[in-house]
PDB file of C-alpha atoms in Angstrom:
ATOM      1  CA  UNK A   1      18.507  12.995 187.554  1.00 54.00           C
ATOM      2  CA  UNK A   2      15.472  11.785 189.327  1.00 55.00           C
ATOM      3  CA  UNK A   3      12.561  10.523 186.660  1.00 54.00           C
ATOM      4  CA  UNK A   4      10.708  13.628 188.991  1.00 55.00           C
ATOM      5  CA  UNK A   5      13.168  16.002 187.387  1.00 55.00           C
ATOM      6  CA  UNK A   6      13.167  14.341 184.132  1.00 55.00           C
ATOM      7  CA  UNK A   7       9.424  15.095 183.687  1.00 51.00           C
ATOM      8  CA  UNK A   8       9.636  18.293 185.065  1.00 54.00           C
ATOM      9  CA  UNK A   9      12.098  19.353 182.321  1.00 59.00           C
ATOM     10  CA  UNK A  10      10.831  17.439 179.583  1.00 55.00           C
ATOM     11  CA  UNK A  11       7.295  17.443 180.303  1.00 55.00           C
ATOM     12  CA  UNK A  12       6.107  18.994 176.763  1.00 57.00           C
ATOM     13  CA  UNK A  13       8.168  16.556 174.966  1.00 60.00           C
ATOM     14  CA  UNK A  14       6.967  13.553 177.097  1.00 60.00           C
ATOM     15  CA  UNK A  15       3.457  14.420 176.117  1.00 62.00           C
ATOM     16  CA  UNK A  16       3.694  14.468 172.581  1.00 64.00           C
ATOM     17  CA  UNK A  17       5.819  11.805 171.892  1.00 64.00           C
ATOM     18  CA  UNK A  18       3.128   9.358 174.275  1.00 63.00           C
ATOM     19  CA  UNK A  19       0.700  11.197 172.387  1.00 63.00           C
ATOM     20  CA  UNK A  20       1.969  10.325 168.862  1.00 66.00           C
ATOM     21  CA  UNK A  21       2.909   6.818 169.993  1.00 67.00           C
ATOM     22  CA  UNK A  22      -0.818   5.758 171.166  1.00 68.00           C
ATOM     23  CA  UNK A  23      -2.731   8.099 168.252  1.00 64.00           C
ATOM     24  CA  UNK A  24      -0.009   6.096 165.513  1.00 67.00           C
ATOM     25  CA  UNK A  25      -0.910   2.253 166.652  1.00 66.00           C
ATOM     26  CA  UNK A  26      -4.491   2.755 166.847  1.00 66.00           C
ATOM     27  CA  UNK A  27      -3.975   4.200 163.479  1.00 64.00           C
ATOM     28  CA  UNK A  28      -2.937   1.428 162.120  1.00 65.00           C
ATOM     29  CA  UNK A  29      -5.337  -1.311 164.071  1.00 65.00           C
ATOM     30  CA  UNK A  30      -7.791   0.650 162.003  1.00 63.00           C
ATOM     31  CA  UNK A  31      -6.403   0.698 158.886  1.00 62.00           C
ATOM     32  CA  UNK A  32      -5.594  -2.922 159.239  1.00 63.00           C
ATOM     33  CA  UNK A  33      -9.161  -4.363 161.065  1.00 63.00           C
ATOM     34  CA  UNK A  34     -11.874  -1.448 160.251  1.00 62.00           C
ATOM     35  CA  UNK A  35     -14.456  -1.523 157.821  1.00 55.00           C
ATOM     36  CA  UNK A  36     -15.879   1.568 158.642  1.00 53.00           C
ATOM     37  CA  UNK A  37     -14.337   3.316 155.303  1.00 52.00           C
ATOM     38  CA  UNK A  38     -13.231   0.349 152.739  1.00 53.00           C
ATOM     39  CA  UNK A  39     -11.980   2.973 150.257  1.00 61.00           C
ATOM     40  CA  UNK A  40      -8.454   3.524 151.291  1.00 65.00           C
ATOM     41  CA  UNK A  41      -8.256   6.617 149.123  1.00 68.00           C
ATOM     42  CA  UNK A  42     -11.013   7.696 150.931  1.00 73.00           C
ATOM     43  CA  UNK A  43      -9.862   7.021 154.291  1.00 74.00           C
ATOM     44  CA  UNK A  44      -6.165   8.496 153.636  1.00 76.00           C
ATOM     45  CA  UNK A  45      -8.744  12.240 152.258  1.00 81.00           C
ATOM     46  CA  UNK A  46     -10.470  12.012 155.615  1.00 83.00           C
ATOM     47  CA  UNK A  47      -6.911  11.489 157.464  1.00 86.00           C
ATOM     48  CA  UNK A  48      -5.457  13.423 156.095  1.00 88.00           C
ATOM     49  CA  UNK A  49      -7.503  16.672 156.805  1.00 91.00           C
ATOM     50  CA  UNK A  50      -7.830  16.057 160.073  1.00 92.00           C
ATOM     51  CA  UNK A  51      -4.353  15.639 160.662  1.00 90.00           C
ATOM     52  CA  UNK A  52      -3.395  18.776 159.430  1.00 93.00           C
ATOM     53  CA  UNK A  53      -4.609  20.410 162.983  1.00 93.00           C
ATOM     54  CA  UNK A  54      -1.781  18.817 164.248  1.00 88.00           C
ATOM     55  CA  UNK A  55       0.511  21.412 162.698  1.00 90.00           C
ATOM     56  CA  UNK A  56      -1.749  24.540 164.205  1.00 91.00           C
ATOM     57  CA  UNK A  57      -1.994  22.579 167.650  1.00 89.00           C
ATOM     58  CA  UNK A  58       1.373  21.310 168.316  1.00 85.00           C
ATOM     59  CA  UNK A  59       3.123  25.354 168.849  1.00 90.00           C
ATOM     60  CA  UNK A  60       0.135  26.319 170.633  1.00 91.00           C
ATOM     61  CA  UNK A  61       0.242  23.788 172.534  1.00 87.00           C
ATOM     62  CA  UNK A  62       4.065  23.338 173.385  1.00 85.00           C
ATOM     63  CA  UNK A  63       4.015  27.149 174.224  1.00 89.00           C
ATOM     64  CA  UNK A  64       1.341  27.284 176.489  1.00 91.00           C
ATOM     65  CA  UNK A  65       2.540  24.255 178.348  1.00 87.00           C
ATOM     66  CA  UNK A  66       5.604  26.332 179.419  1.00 89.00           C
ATOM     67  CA  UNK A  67       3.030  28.338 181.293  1.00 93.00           C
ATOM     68  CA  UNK A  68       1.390  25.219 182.426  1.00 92.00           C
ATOM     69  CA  UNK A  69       4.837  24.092 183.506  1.00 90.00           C
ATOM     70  CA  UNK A  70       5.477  27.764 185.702  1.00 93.00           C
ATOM     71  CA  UNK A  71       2.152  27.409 187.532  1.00 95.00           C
ATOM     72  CA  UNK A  72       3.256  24.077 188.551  1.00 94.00           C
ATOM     73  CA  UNK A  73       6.027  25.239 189.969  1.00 93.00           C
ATOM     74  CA  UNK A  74       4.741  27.960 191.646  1.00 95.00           C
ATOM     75  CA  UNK A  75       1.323  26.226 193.089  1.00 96.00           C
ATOM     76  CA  UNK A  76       3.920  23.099 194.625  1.00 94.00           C
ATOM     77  CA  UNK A  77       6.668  25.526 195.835  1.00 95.00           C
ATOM     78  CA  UNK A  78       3.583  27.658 198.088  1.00 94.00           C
ATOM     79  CA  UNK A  79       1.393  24.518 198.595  1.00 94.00           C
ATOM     80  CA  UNK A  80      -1.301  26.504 197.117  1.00 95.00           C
ATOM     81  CA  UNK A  81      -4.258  24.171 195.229  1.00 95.00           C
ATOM     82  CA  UNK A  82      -7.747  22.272 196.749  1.00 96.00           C
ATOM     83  CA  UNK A  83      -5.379  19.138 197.423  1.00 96.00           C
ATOM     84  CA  UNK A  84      -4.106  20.889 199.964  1.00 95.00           C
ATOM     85  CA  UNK A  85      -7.211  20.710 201.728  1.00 95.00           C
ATOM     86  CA  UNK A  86      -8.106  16.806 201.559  1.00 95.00           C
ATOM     87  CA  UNK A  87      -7.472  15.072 204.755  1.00 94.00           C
ATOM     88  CA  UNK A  88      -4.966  12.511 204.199  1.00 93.00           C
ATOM     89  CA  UNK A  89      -3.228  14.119 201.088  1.00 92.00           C
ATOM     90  CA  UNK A  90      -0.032  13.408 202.017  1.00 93.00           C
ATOM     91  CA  UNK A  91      -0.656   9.695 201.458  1.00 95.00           C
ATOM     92  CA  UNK A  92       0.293   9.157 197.996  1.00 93.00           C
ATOM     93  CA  UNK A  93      -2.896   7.242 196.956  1.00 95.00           C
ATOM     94  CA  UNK A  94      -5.193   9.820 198.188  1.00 96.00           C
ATOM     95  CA  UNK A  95      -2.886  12.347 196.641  1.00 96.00           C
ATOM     96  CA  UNK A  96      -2.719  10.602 192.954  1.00 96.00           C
ATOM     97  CA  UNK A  97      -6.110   9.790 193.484  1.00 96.00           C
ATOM     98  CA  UNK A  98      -8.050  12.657 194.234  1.00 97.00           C
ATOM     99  CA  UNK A  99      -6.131  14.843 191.669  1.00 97.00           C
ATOM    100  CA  UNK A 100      -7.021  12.749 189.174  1.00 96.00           C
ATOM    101  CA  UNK A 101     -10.804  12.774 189.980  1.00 96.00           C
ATOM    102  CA  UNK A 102     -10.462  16.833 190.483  1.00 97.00           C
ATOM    103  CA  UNK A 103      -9.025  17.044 186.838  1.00 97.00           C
ATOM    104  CA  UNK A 104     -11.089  15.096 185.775  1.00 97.00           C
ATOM    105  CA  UNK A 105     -14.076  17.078 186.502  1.00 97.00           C
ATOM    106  CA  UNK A 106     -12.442  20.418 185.479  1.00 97.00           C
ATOM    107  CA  UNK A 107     -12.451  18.319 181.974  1.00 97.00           C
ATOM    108  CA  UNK A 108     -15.954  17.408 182.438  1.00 97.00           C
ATOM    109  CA  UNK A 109     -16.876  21.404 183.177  1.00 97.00           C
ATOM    110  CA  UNK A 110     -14.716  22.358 180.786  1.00 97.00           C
ATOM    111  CA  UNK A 111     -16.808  20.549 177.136  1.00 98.00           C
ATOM    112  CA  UNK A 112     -20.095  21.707 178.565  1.00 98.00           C
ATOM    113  CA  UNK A 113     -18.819  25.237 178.545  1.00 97.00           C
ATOM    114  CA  UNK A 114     -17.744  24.663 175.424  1.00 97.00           C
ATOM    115  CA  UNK A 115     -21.230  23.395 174.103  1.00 97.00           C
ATOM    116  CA  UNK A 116     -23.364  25.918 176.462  1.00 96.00           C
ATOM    117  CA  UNK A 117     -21.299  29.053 175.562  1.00 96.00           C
ATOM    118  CA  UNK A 118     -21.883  30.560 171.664  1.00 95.00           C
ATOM    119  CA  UNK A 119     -18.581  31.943 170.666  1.00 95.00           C
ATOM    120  CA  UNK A 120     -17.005  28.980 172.271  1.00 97.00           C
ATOM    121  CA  UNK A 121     -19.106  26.506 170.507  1.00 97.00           C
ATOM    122  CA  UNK A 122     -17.786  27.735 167.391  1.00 96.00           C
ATOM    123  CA  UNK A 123     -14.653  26.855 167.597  1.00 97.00           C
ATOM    124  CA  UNK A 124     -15.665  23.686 169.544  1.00 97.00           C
ATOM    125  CA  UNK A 125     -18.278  22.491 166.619  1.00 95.00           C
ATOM    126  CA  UNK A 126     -15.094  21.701 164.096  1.00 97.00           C
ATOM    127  CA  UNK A 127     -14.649  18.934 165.908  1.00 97.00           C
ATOM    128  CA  UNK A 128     -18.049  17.804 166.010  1.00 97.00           C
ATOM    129  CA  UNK A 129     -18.412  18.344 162.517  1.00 95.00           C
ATOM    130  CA  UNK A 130     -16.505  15.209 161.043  1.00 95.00           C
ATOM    131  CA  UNK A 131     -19.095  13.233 159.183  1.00 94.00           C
ATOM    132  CA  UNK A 132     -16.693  10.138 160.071  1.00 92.00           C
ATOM    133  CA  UNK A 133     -15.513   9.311 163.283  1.00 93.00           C
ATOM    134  CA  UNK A 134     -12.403   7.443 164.049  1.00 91.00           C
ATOM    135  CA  UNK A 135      -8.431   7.906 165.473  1.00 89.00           C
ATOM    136  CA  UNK A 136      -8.156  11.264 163.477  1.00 90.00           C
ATOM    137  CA  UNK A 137     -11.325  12.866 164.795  1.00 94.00           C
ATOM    138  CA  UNK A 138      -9.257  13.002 168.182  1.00 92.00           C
ATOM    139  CA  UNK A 139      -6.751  15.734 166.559  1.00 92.00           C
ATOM    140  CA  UNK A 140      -9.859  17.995 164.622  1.00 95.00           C
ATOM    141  CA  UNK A 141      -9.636  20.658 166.745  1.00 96.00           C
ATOM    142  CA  UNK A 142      -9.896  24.162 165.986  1.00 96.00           C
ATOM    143  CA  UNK A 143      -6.435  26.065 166.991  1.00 96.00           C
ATOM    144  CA  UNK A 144      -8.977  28.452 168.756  1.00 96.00           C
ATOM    145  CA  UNK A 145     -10.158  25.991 171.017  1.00 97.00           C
ATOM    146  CA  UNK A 146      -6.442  24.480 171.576  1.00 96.00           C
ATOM    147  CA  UNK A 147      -5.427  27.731 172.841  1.00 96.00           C
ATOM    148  CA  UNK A 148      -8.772  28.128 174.890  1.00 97.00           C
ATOM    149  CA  UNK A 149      -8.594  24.277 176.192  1.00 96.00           C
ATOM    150  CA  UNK A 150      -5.050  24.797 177.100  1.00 95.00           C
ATOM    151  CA  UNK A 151      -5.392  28.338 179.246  1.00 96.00           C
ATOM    152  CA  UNK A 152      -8.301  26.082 181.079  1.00 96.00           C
ATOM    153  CA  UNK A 153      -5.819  24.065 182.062  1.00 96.00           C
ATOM    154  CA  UNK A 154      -3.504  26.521 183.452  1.00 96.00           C
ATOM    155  CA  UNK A 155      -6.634  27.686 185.748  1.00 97.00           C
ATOM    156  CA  UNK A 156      -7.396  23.847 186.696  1.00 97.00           C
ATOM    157  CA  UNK A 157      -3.516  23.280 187.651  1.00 97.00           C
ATOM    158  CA  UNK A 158      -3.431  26.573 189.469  1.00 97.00           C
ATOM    159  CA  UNK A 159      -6.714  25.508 191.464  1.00 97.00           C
ATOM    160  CA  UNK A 160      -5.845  22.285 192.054  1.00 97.00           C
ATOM    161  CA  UNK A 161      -2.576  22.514 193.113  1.00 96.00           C
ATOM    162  CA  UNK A 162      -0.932  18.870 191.262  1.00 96.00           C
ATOM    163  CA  UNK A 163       2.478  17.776 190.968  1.00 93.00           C
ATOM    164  CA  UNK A 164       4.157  17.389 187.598  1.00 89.00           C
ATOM    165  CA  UNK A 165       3.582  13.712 187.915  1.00 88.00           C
ATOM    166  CA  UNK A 166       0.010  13.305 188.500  1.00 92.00           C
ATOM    167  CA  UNK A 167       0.360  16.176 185.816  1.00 90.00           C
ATOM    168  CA  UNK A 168       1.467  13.625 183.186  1.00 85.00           C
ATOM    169  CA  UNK A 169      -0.009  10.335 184.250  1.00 88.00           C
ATOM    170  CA  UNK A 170      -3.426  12.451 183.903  1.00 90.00           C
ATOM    171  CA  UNK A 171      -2.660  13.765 180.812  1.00 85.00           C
ATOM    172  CA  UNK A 172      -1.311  10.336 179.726  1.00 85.00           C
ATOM    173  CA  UNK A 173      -4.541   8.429 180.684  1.00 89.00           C
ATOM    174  CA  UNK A 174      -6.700  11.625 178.846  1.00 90.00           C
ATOM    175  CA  UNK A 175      -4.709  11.285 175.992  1.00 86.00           C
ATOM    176  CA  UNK A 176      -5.242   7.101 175.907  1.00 87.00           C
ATOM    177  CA  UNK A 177      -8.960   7.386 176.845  1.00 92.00           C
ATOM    178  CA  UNK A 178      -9.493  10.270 174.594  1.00 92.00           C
ATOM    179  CA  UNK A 179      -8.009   8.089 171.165  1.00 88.00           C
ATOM    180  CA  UNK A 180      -9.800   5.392 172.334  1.00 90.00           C
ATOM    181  CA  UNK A 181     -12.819   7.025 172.681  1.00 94.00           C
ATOM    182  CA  UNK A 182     -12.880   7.920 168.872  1.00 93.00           C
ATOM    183  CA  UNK A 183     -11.821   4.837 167.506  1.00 90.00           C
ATOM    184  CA  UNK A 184     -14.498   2.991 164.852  1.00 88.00           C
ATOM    185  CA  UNK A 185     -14.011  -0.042 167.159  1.00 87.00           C
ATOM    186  CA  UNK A 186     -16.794  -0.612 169.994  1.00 91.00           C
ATOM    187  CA  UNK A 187     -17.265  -2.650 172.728  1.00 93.00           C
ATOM    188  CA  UNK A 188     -19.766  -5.831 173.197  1.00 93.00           C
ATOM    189  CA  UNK A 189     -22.676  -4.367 175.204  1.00 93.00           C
ATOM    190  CA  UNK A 190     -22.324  -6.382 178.122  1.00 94.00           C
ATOM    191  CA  UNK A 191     -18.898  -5.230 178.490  1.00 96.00           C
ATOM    192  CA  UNK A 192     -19.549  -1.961 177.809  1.00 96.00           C
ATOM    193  CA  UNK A 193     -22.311  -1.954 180.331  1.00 95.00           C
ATOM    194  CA  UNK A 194     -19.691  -2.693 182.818  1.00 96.00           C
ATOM    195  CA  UNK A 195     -16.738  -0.280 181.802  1.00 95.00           C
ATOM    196  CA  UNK A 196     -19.009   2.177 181.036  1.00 95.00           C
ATOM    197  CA  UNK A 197     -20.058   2.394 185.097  1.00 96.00           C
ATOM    198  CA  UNK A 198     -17.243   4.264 185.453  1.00 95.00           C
ATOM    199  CA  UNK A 199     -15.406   5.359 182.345  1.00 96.00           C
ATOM    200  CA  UNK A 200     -16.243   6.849 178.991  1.00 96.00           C
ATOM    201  CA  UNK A 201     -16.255   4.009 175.743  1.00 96.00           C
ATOM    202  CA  UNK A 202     -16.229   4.611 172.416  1.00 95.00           C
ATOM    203  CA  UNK A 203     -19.896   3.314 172.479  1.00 96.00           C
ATOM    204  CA  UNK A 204     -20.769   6.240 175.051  1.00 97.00           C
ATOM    205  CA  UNK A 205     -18.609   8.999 173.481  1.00 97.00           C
ATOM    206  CA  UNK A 206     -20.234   8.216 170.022  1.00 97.00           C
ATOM    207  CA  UNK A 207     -23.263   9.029 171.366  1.00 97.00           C
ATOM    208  CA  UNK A 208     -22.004  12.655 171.781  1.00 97.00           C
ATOM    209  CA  UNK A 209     -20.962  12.580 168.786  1.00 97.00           C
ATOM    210  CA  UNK A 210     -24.691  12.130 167.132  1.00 96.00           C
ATOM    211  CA  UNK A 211     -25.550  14.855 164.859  1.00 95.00           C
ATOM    212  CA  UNK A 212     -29.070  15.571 166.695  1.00 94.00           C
ATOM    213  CA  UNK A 213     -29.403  16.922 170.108  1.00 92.00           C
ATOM    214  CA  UNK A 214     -30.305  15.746 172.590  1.00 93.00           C
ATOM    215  CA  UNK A 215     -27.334  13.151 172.020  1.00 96.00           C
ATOM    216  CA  UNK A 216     -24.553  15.867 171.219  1.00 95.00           C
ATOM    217  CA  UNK A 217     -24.906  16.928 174.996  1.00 96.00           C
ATOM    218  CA  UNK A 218     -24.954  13.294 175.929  1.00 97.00           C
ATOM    219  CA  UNK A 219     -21.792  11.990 178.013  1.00 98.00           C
ATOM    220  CA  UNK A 220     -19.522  15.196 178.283  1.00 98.00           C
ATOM    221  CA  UNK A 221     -16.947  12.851 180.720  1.00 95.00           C
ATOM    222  CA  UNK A 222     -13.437  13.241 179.487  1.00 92.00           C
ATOM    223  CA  UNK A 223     -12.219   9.860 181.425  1.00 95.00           C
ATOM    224  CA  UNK A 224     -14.753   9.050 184.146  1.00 96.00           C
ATOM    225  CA  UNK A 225     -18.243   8.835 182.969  1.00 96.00           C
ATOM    226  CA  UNK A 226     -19.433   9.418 186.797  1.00 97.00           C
ATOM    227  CA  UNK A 227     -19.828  12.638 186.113  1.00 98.00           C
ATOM    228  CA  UNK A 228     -22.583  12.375 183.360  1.00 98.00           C
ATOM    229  CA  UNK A 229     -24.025  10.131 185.709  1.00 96.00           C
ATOM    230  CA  UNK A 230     -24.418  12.334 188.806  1.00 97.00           C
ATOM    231  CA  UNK A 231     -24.747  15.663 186.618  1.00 97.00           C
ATOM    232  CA  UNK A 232     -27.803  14.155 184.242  1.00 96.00           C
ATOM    233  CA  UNK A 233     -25.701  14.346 181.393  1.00 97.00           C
ATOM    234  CA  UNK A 234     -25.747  10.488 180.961  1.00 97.00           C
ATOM    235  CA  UNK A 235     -27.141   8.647 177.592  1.00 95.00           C
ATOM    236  CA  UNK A 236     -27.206   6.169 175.675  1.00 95.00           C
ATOM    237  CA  UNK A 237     -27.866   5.287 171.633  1.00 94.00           C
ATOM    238  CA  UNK A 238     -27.654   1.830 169.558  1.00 93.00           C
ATOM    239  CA  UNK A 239     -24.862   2.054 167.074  1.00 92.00           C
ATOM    240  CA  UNK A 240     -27.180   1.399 164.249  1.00 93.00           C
ATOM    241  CA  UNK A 241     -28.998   5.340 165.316  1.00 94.00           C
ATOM    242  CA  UNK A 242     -25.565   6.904 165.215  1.00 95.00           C
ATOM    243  CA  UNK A 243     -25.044   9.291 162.826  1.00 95.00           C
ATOM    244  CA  UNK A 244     -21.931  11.171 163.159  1.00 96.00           C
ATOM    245  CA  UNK A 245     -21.971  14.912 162.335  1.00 95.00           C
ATOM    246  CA  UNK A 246     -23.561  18.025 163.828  1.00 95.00           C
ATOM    247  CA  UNK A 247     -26.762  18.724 161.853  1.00 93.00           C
ATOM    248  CA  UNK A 248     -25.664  22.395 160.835  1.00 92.00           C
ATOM    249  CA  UNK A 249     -22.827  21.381 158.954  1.00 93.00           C
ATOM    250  CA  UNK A 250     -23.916  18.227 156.954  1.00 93.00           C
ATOM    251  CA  UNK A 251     -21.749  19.529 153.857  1.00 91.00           C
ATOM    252  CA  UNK A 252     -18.954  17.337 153.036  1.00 90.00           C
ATOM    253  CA  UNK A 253     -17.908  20.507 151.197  1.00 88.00           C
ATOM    254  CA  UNK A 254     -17.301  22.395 154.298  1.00 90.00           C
ATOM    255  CA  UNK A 255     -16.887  19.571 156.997  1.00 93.00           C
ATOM    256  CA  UNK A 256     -13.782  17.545 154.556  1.00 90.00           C
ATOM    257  CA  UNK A 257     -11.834  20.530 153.351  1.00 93.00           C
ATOM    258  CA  UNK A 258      -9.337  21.589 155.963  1.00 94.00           C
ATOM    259  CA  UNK A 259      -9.530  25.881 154.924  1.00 94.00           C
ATOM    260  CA  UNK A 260     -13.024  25.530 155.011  1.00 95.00           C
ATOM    261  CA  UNK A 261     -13.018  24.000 158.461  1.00 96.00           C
ATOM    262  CA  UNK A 262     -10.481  26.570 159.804  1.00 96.00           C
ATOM    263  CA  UNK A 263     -13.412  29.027 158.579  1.00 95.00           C
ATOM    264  CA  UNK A 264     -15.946  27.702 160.770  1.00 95.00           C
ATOM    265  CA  UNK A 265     -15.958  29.454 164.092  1.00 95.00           C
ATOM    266  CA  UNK A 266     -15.584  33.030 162.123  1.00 94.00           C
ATOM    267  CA  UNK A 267     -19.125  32.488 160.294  1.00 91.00           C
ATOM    268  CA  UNK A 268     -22.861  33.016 161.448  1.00 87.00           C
ATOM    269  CA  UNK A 269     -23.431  30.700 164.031  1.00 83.00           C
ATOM    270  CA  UNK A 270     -26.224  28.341 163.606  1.00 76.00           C
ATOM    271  CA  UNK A 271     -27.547  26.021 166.953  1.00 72.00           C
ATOM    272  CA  UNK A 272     -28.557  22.589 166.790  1.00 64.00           C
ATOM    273  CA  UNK A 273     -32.111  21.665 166.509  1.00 64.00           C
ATOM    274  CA  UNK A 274     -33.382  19.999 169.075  1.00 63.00           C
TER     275      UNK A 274
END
């Protein structure tokens, strides 16, 4: 069996065991080196509600992915997706490359639906909400949107047209970048100034996860933070002005018990002030 066949078959399983691997160490880098929470009572609470989603993600998720899996199949087998139509495709460097930056920016188009649209806001806000963000923020996310997010997906695949390869090593890097991205660590600013030319810190994605607009529609980029660049979506705040949260739902009440979370996106929906 080619390692081609092995990830076509096994593709789901791949996924979350990479997954669980990178969200676990960085888990415990934070436990170990973080002073964001020095209560580790406190810090196990906040884990631990957040990482109940992974029980109402995971079977969405595996489920849909068989569908993710079928288009696959069926976009390679009638050489249907955009690659198709880059000169030079058949070079594997353009090919890897060039799917990556096309799914990519479905990601990026992708969260500002999710902020610009009401009733998909809703769902999308319970992840915003954490008062707290670190390594568990990256799994606070409403089963609504993990169906939503994943059905996306199946459209970007089926428009795109990419292997199962580039499938996983995008996923892989989203799922890296995306942890990462959360973590209470950040980077020095001159590095950061650097990395951040092309891809999305933590210092940049905390940003977007200010409680006040006009941060929270600051740096939408999933990997690449060209795209907040290009689209005007670009910002920046010192970590000293970040206040995690979305200004709605400042109630530890609602925003730390997991049943009241679930409850969000099914109340009246109140916007952001700007």
């Amino acid at each position: 069996m080619t390692i081609t066949q092995f990830l076509d078959r096994h593709q789901d399983a791949v996924q979350v065991v990479l997954y669980a691997f990178i969200i676990c160490s960085l888990w415990l880098v934070e436990v170990c080196f973080s002073s964001g929470i020095t209560s580790v009572k406190k810090r196990w609470q906040h884990n631990k509600t957040n990482l109940l989603f992974i029980f109402t993600a995971l079977p969405i998720q595996l489920l849909l992915t068989t569908i993710v899996l079928i288009i696959v199949g069926w976009t390679n087998a009638h050489h249907w997706g955009l690659i198709n139509y880059i000169p030079g495709h058949h070079n594997k460097w353009v090919y890897y490359i060039s799917l990556f930056m096309l799914l990519d920016l479905c990601e990026y188009i992708y969260h500002v639906v999710m902020h610009k649209i009401d009733p998909l806001w809703k769902f999308h806000l319970v992840h915003h909400s954490d008062l707290h963000v670190d390594v568990s923020t990256t799994v606070r996310e409403h089963p609504g949107e993990t169906c939503v997010r994943t059905c996306c997906l199946m459209l970007w695949v089926f428009i795109c047209g990419p292997a199962v390869g580039v499938l996983v090593l995008r996923q892989t890097f989203q799922s890296l970048f995306n942890i990462l991205a959360h973590t209470e660590f950040r980077l020095p600013k001159k590095v950061n100034k650097v990395v951040g030319l092309i891809f999305i810190t933590p210092n940049l994605h905390h940003v977007h996860h200010h409680y006040q607009l006009p941060h929270t529609d600051r740096n939408y980029g999933d990997v690449l933070s060209i795209w907040d660049r290009l689209f005007g979506t670009f910002g920046e705040l010192e970590q000293e002005n970040t206040r995690f949260g979305i200004d709605t739902h400042m109630d530890k009440d609602v925003t730390g018990r997991f049943v009241n979370i679930i409850k969000i996106p099914f109340q009246k929906l109140e916007r952001p002030q700007k």
